[in-house]
Coordinates of C-alpha atoms in Angstrom, one line a residue:
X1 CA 10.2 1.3 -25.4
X2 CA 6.9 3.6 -26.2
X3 CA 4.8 1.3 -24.0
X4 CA 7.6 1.5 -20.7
X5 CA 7.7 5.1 -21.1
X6 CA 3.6 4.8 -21.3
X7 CA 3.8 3.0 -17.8
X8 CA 5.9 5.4 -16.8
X9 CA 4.0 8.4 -17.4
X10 CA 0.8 6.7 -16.1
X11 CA 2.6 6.0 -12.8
X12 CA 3.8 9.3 -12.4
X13 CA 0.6 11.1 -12.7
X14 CA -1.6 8.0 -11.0
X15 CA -4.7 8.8 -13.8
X16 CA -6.1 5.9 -15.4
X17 CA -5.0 3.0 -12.4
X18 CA -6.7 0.6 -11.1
X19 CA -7.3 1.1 -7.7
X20 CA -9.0 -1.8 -5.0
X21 CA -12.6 -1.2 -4.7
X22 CA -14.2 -0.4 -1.4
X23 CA -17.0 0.6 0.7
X24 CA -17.3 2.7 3.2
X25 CA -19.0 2.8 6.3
X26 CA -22.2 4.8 6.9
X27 CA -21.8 5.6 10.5
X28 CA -19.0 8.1 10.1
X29 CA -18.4 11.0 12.3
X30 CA -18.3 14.2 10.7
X31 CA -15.6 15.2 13.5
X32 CA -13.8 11.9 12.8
X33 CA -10.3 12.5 10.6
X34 CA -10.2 9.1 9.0
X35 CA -12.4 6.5 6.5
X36 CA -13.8 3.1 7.8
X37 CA -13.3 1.2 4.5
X38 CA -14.6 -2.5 3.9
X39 CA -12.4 -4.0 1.4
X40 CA -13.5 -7.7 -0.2
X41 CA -10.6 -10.5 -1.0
X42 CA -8.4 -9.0 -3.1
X43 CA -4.8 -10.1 -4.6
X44 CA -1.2 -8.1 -4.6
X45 CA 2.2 -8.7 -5.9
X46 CA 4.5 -8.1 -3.2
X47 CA 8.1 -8.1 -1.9
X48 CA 9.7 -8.0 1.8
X49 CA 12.7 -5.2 2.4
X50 CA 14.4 -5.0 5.8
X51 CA 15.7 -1.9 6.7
X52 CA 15.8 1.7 8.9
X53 CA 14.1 3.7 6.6
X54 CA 10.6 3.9 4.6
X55 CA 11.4 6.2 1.6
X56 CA 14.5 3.5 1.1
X57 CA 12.9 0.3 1.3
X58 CA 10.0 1.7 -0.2
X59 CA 12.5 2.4 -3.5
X60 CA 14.1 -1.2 -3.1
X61 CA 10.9 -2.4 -3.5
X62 CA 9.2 -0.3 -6.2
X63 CA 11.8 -1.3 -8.7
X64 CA 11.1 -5.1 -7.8
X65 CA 7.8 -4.8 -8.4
X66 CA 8.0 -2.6 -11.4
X67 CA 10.4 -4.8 -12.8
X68 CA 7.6 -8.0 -12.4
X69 CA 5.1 -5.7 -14.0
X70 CA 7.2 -5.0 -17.0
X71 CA 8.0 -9.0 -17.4
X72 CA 10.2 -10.2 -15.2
X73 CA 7.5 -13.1 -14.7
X74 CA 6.7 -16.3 -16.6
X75 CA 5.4 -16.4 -19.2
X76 CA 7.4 -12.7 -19.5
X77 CA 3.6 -10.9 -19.2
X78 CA 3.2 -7.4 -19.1
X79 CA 1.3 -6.2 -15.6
X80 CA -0.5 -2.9 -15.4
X81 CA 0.6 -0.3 -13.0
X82 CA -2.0 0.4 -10.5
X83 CA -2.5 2.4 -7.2
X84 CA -1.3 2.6 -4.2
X85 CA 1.5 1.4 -3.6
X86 CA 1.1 -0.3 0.0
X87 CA 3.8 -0.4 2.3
X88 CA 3.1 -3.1 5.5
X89 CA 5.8 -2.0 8.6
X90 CA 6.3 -4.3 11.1
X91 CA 8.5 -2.2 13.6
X92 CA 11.8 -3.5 14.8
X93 CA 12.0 -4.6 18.6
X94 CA 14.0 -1.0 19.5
X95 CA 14.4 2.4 18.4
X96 CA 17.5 1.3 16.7
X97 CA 16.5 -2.4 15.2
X98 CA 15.6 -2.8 11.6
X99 CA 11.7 -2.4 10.7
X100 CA 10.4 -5.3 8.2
X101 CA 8.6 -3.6 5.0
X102 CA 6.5 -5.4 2.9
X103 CA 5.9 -3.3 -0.4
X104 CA 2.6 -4.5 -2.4
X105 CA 1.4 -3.6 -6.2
X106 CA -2.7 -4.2 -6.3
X107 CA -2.8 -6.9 -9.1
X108 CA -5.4 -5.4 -11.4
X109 CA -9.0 -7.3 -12.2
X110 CA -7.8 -8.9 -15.8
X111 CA -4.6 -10.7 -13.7
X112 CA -6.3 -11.2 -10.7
X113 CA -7.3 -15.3 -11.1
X114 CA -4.2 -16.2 -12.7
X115 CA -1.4 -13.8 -12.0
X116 CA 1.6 -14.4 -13.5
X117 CA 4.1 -16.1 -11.3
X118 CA 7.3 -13.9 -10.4
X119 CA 10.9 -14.5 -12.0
X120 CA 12.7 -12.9 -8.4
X121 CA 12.4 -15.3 -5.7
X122 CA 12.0 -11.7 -3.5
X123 CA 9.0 -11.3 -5.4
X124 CA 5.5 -13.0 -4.0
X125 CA 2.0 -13.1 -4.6
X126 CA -0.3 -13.0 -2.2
X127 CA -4.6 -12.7 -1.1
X128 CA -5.4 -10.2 1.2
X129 CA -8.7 -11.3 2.5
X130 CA -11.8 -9.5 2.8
X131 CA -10.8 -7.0 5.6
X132 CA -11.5 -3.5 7.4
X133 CA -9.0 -0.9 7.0
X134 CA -9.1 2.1 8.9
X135 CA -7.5 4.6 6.5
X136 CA -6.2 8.9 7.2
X137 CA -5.2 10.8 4.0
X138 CA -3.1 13.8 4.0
X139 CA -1.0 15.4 1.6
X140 CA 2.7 16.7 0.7
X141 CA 5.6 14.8 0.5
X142 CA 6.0 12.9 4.2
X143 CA 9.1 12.3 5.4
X144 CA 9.6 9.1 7.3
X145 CA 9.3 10.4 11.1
X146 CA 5.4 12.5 9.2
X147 CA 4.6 9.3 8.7
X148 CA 5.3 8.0 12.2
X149 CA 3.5 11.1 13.4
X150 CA 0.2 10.8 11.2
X151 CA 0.1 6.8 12.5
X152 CA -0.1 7.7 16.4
X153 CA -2.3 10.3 15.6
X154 CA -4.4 7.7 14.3
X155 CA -4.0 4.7 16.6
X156 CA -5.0 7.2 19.2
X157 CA -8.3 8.2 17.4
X158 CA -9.0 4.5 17.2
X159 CA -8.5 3.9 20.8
X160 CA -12.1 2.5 20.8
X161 CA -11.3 0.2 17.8
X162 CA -10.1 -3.3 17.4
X163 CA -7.3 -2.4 15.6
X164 CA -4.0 -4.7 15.1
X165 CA -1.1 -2.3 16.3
X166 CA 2.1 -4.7 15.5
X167 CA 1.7 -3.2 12.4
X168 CA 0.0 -0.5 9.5
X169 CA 0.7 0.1 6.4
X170 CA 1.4 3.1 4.2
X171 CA -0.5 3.9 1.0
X172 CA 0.5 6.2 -1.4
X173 CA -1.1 7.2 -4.8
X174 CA 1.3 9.7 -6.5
X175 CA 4.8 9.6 -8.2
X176 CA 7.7 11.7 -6.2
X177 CA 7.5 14.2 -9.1
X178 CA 3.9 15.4 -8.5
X179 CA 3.9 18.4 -6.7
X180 CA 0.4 19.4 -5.9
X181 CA -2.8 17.1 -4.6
X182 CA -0.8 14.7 -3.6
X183 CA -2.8 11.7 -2.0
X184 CA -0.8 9.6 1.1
X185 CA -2.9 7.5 3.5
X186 CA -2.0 5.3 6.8
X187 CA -3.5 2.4 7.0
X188 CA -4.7 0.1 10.4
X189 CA -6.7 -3.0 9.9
X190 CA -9.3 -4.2 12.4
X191 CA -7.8 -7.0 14.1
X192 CA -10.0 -10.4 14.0
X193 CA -9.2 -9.6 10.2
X194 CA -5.6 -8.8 10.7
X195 CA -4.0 -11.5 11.6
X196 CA -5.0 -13.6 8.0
X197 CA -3.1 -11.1 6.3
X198 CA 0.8 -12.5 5.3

């Protein structure tokens, strides 16, 4: 019980997580409102959610995911909580279609070449490979249509960028019951890197 409740606190206040490691790029504009980041191969627990709304699927898939991280794996293996938790949206075909969200835990560095293999069949592992992200942080608590807003703001700044636009991604570092510096980031990959990710 003492070690749940340790997770739990540790996710609520994001100190102590693992977090991917990346570089960024050198060639920044100071008037630029987003990071260039070069990620290497890394891997992620992940499940898929089809639904109308982020903040919903998002939950369906957090409690999937922490679920695999408190056991529900073989051989029953304890899993770190780590930072962010990356949402992929693939948007449905119309305003009023269903969006495809793909939820992902980072799997930390002592799991990472043997991760323990999910109990839920809605539960996957997967690589992401080496990859340029394209990443805009902001704070508060977004609401679904923020987020849409923050992600054209940033497709347009990336006009001049080879960017894959079916989708982006989400990332946020910071339990609903933090209040103050909270970190949220939209995500765009560069494209000829894109289209290996699952």
């Amino acid at each position: 019980m003492a070690t749940i409740l340790n997770t739990i606190k540790t996710a609520l206040t994001s100190k102590g997580l693992d977090m991917p490691v990346y570089t960024t790029a050198e060639n920044t504009k100071e008037s630029q409102t987003y990071e260039e980041r070069h990620y290497p191969e890394s891997k992620w627990v992940s499940t898929k959610v089809v639904g109308m709304v982020h903040k919903d699927a998002r939950s369906t898939g957090f409690r999937r995911l922490f679920k695999y991280i408190q056991g529900a794996n073989e051989p029953s293996e304890k899993v770190e909580m780590t930072a962010p938790v990356a949402t992929k949206i693939v948007p449905g075909a119309g305003p009023n279609c269903e969006s495809t969200f793909t939820v992902s835990f980072f799997i930390p560095p002592e799991n990472a070449d043997n991760p323990p293999k999910p109990t839920d069949p809605d539960v996957f592992i997967e690589t992401w490979p080496a990859q340029t992200i394209y990443s805009k942080q902001f704070g508060g608590s977004p609401k679904d249509d923020e987020y849409v807003s923050h992600a054209q703001e940033l497709a347009q700044e990336l006009s001049d960028k080879n960017i894959n636009q079916n989708y982006w991604f989400t990332a946020g570092y910071d339990s609903p019951f933090k209040m103050f510096n909270r970190r949220n980031e939209i995500w765009y990959v560069e494209d000829d890197k894109a289209n290996k990710t699952q």
